[in-house]
Amino acid sequence: MKNIYLLIAYDVSTESSEGRRRLRKIAQTCTNYGQRVQKSIFECLVSETEYTTLKHQLLREIDEAEDSLRIYRLRDHSEKTVQHYGINKPIDYTRPLIL
Amino acid sequence: MKNIYLLIAYDVSTESSEGRRRLRKIAQTCTNYGQRVQKSIFECLVSETEYTTLKHQLLREIDEAEDSLRIYRLRDHSEKTVQHYGINKPIDYTRPLIL
C-alpha cells in the first residue's frame, strides 16, 4: 500500500561532469517514484518496499563525500503539513496521476 | 514553547539582481530561525508565534510570480523522520545551540 509521503532533497555539486551526471541520475530515479516540486526537491507517495528500493538506488548514485541527500518522512500531505506559495502548484495526490 | 519542526525550501530565480537580492533576504530570514541544511533548505525549531512571524516575513520577501516557497511541518526530528546521507552533518536539536 502506498502510504508513505516522502520529501527527497539533494545537493549535488555540478562543477564536474561527474557531478552533473550524478544529478541527472538522481533526478531520474526520483521521477520514477514521485514529482519534482522544486529544483532539487521531490515529493513521493510510496509503499514501504518502494521506500527501501528508492533509498537503496539513491545511495548507490550519490557521492557521500561530495553530495548531500536528505529524506524526510512526512506525516501526511495535508495543507497543515505542506504549505506552498508562488510558482509550481502543489500536487494533489487524490487525483489520478495522468501518465 | 518551541515545538514545531519546520522544513523551509525555496526556489528563487537568480537571473536578475532583484532575484539575487530576494534570495539573500530569504536566506537571512531563515537563518534567524534555524539552520541551513542544503543550499535552499532550512530546518527550524519554532514556537507557534515564531512560525506565524517567520511565514509572514517570508511571504513579504518572495515574489509569488517568480519564486516557489514550500513550508513543511515535520512530525519531529527523529531519525525516522529525517534521514541524512553525505556532507553537511545533521543538526542535533538536543544539544545547546552555541551562539
CSV table of N, CA and C in Angstrom, one decimal, chain A residues 2 6-12 22-46 50-51 53-59 61-62 68-72 91 93 97:
chain,number,residue,atom,x,y,z
A,2,LYS,N,0.6,2.2,-0.9
A,2,LYS,CA,1.4,3.5,-0.9
A,2,LYS,C,0.9,4.4,0.2
A,6,LEU,N,7.0,11.0,1.2
A,6,LEU,CA,8.5,11.3,1.3
A,6,LEU,C,8.7,12.7,0.7
A,7,LEU,N,9.7,13.4,1.3
A,7,LEU,CA,10.3,14.5,0.7
A,7,LEU,C,11.7,14.2,0.5
A,8,ILE,N,12.2,14.3,-0.7
A,8,ILE,CA,13.6,14.0,-1.0
A,8,ILE,C,14.3,15.3,-1.5
A,9,ALA,N,15.4,15.6,-0.8
A,9,ALA,CA,16.1,16.9,-1.1
A,9,ALA,C,17.6,16.5,-1.3
A,10,TYR,N,18.2,17.0,-2.3
A,10,TYR,CA,19.6,16.7,-2.6
A,10,TYR,C,20.3,17.9,-3.1
A,11,ASP,N,21.6,18.0,-2.7
A,11,ASP,CA,22.5,19.0,-3.1
A,11,ASP,C,23.7,18.2,-3.8
A,12,VAL,N,23.9,18.4,-5.1
A,12,VAL,CA,24.9,17.7,-5.8
A,12,VAL,C,25.8,18.8,-6.5
A,22,ARG,N,25.7,12.6,-12.0
A,22,ARG,CA,25.0,12.1,-10.8
A,22,ARG,C,23.7,12.8,-10.6
A,23,LEU,N,23.7,14.1,-10.8
A,23,LEU,CA,22.5,14.9,-10.6
A,23,LEU,C,21.4,14.4,-11.5
A,24,ARG,N,21.7,14.2,-12.8
A,24,ARG,CA,20.7,13.7,-13.7
A,24,ARG,C,20.2,12.3,-13.3
A,25,LYS,N,21.1,11.4,-12.8
A,25,LYS,CA,20.7,10.1,-12.4
A,25,LYS,C,19.7,10.2,-11.2
A,26,ILE,N,20.1,11.0,-10.2
A,26,ILE,CA,19.3,11.1,-9.0
A,26,ILE,C,17.9,11.7,-9.3
A,27,ALA,N,17.9,12.7,-10.2
A,27,ALA,CA,16.6,13.3,-10.6
A,27,ALA,C,15.7,12.3,-11.3
A,28,GLN,N,16.4,11.5,-12.2
A,28,GLN,CA,15.6,10.5,-12.9
A,28,GLN,C,15.1,9.4,-12.0
A,29,THR,N,15.9,9.0,-11.0
A,29,THR,CA,15.4,8.0,-10.1
A,29,THR,C,14.2,8.5,-9.3
A,30,CYS,N,14.3,9.7,-8.8
A,30,CYS,CA,13.2,10.3,-8.1
A,30,CYS,C,11.9,10.5,-8.9
A,31,THR,N,12.1,10.8,-10.2
A,31,THR,CA,11.0,10.9,-11.1
A,31,THR,C,10.2,9.6,-11.2
A,32,ASN,N,10.9,8.5,-11.1
A,32,ASN,CA,10.3,7.2,-11.2
A,32,ASN,C,9.3,7.0,-10.0
A,33,TYR,N,9.5,7.8,-9.0
A,33,TYR,CA,8.7,7.5,-7.7
A,33,TYR,C,7.8,8.7,-7.3
A,34,GLY,N,8.0,9.8,-7.9
A,34,GLY,CA,7.2,11.0,-7.5
A,34,GLY,C,7.3,12.2,-8.4
A,35,GLN,N,7.1,13.3,-7.8
A,35,GLN,CA,7.0,14.6,-8.6
A,35,GLN,C,8.1,15.6,-8.1
A,36,ARG,N,8.7,16.3,-9.1
A,36,ARG,CA,9.6,17.3,-8.7
A,36,ARG,C,8.8,18.6,-8.3
A,37,VAL,N,9.1,19.1,-7.1
A,37,VAL,CA,8.3,20.3,-6.7
A,37,VAL,C,9.2,21.6,-6.6
A,38,GLN,N,10.5,21.3,-6.6
A,38,GLN,CA,11.5,22.4,-6.7
A,38,GLN,C,12.7,21.8,-7.4
A,39,LYS,N,13.6,22.7,-7.7
A,39,LYS,CA,14.8,22.2,-8.5
A,39,LYS,C,15.3,20.9,-7.9
A,40,SER,N,15.6,20.9,-6.6
A,40,SER,CA,16.3,19.7,-6.1
A,40,SER,C,15.4,19.0,-5.0
A,41,ILE,N,14.1,19.1,-5.2
A,41,ILE,CA,13.2,18.5,-4.2
A,41,ILE,C,12.1,17.7,-4.9
A,42,PHE,N,11.9,16.5,-4.4
A,42,PHE,CA,10.8,15.7,-4.9
A,42,PHE,C,9.9,15.3,-3.8
A,43,GLU,N,8.6,15.1,-4.1
A,43,GLU,CA,7.7,14.6,-3.2
A,43,GLU,C,7.2,13.2,-3.8
A,44,CYS,N,7.2,12.2,-2.9
A,44,CYS,CA,6.8,10.9,-3.4
A,44,CYS,C,5.8,10.3,-2.5
A,45,LEU,N,4.9,9.5,-3.0
A,45,LEU,CA,4.0,8.7,-2.2
A,45,LEU,C,4.3,7.2,-2.5
A,46,VAL,N,4.9,6.5,-1.6
A,46,VAL,CA,5.4,5.2,-1.8
A,46,VAL,C,5.0,4.2,-0.8
A,50,GLU,N,8.8,0.2,-1.8
A,50,GLU,CA,9.3,1.2,-2.7
A,50,GLU,C,10.3,2.1,-2.0
A,51,TYR,N,9.9,2.4,-0.8
A,51,TYR,CA,10.8,3.3,0.0
A,51,TYR,C,12.2,2.7,0.2
A,53,THR,N,13.6,0.4,-1.7
A,53,THR,CA,14.3,0.3,-3.1
A,53,THR,C,14.8,1.7,-3.5
A,54,LEU,N,13.9,2.7,-3.3
A,54,LEU,CA,14.3,4.1,-3.7
A,54,LEU,C,15.5,4.5,-3.0
A,55,LYS,N,15.5,4.3,-1.7
A,55,LYS,CA,16.7,4.8,-0.8
A,55,LYS,C,17.9,4.1,-1.3
A,56,HIS,N,17.8,2.8,-1.5
A,56,HIS,CA,18.9,2.0,-2.0
A,56,HIS,C,19.5,2.5,-3.3
A,57,GLN,N,18.6,2.8,-4.2
A,57,GLN,CA,19.1,3.3,-5.5
A,57,GLN,C,19.8,4.7,-5.3
A,58,LEU,N,19.2,5.6,-4.5
A,58,LEU,CA,19.8,6.9,-4.4
A,58,LEU,C,21.1,6.8,-3.7
A,59,LEU,N,21.3,5.9,-2.7
A,59,LEU,CA,22.6,5.8,-2.0
A,59,LEU,C,23.6,5.2,-3.0
A,61,GLU,N,23.7,6.1,-6.1
A,61,GLU,CA,24.0,7.2,-7.1
A,61,GLU,C,24.7,8.4,-6.5
A,62,ILE,N,24.5,8.7,-5.2
A,62,ILE,CA,25.2,9.9,-4.7
A,62,ILE,C,26.7,9.6,-4.3
A,68,SER,N,24.9,15.9,-0.7
A,68,SER,CA,24.0,15.8,0.5
A,68,SER,C,22.7,15.3,0.0
A,69,LEU,N,22.2,14.3,0.7
A,69,LEU,CA,20.9,13.7,0.4
A,69,LEU,C,20.1,13.7,1.7
A,70,ARG,N,18.9,14.2,1.7
A,70,ARG,CA,18.0,14.2,2.9
A,70,ARG,C,16.7,13.6,2.5
A,71,ILE,N,16.2,12.7,3.3
A,71,ILE,CA,15.0,12.0,3.1
A,71,ILE,C,14.1,12.3,4.3
A,72,TYR,N,12.9,12.9,4.0
A,72,TYR,CA,12.0,13.3,5.1
A,72,TYR,C,10.8,12.4,5.0
A,91,ILE,N,0.9,19.4,-5.6
A,91,ILE,CA,0.5,18.1,-6.2
A,91,ILE,C,-0.8,17.7,-5.4
A,93,TYR,N,-2.5,14.5,-4.6
A,93,TYR,CA,-2.4,13.1,-4.7
A,93,TYR,C,-3.7,12.3,-4.7
A,97,LEU,N,-3.1,10.1,-11.2
A,97,LEU,CA,-1.8,10.5,-11.9
A,97,LEU,C,-2.0,10.3,-13.4
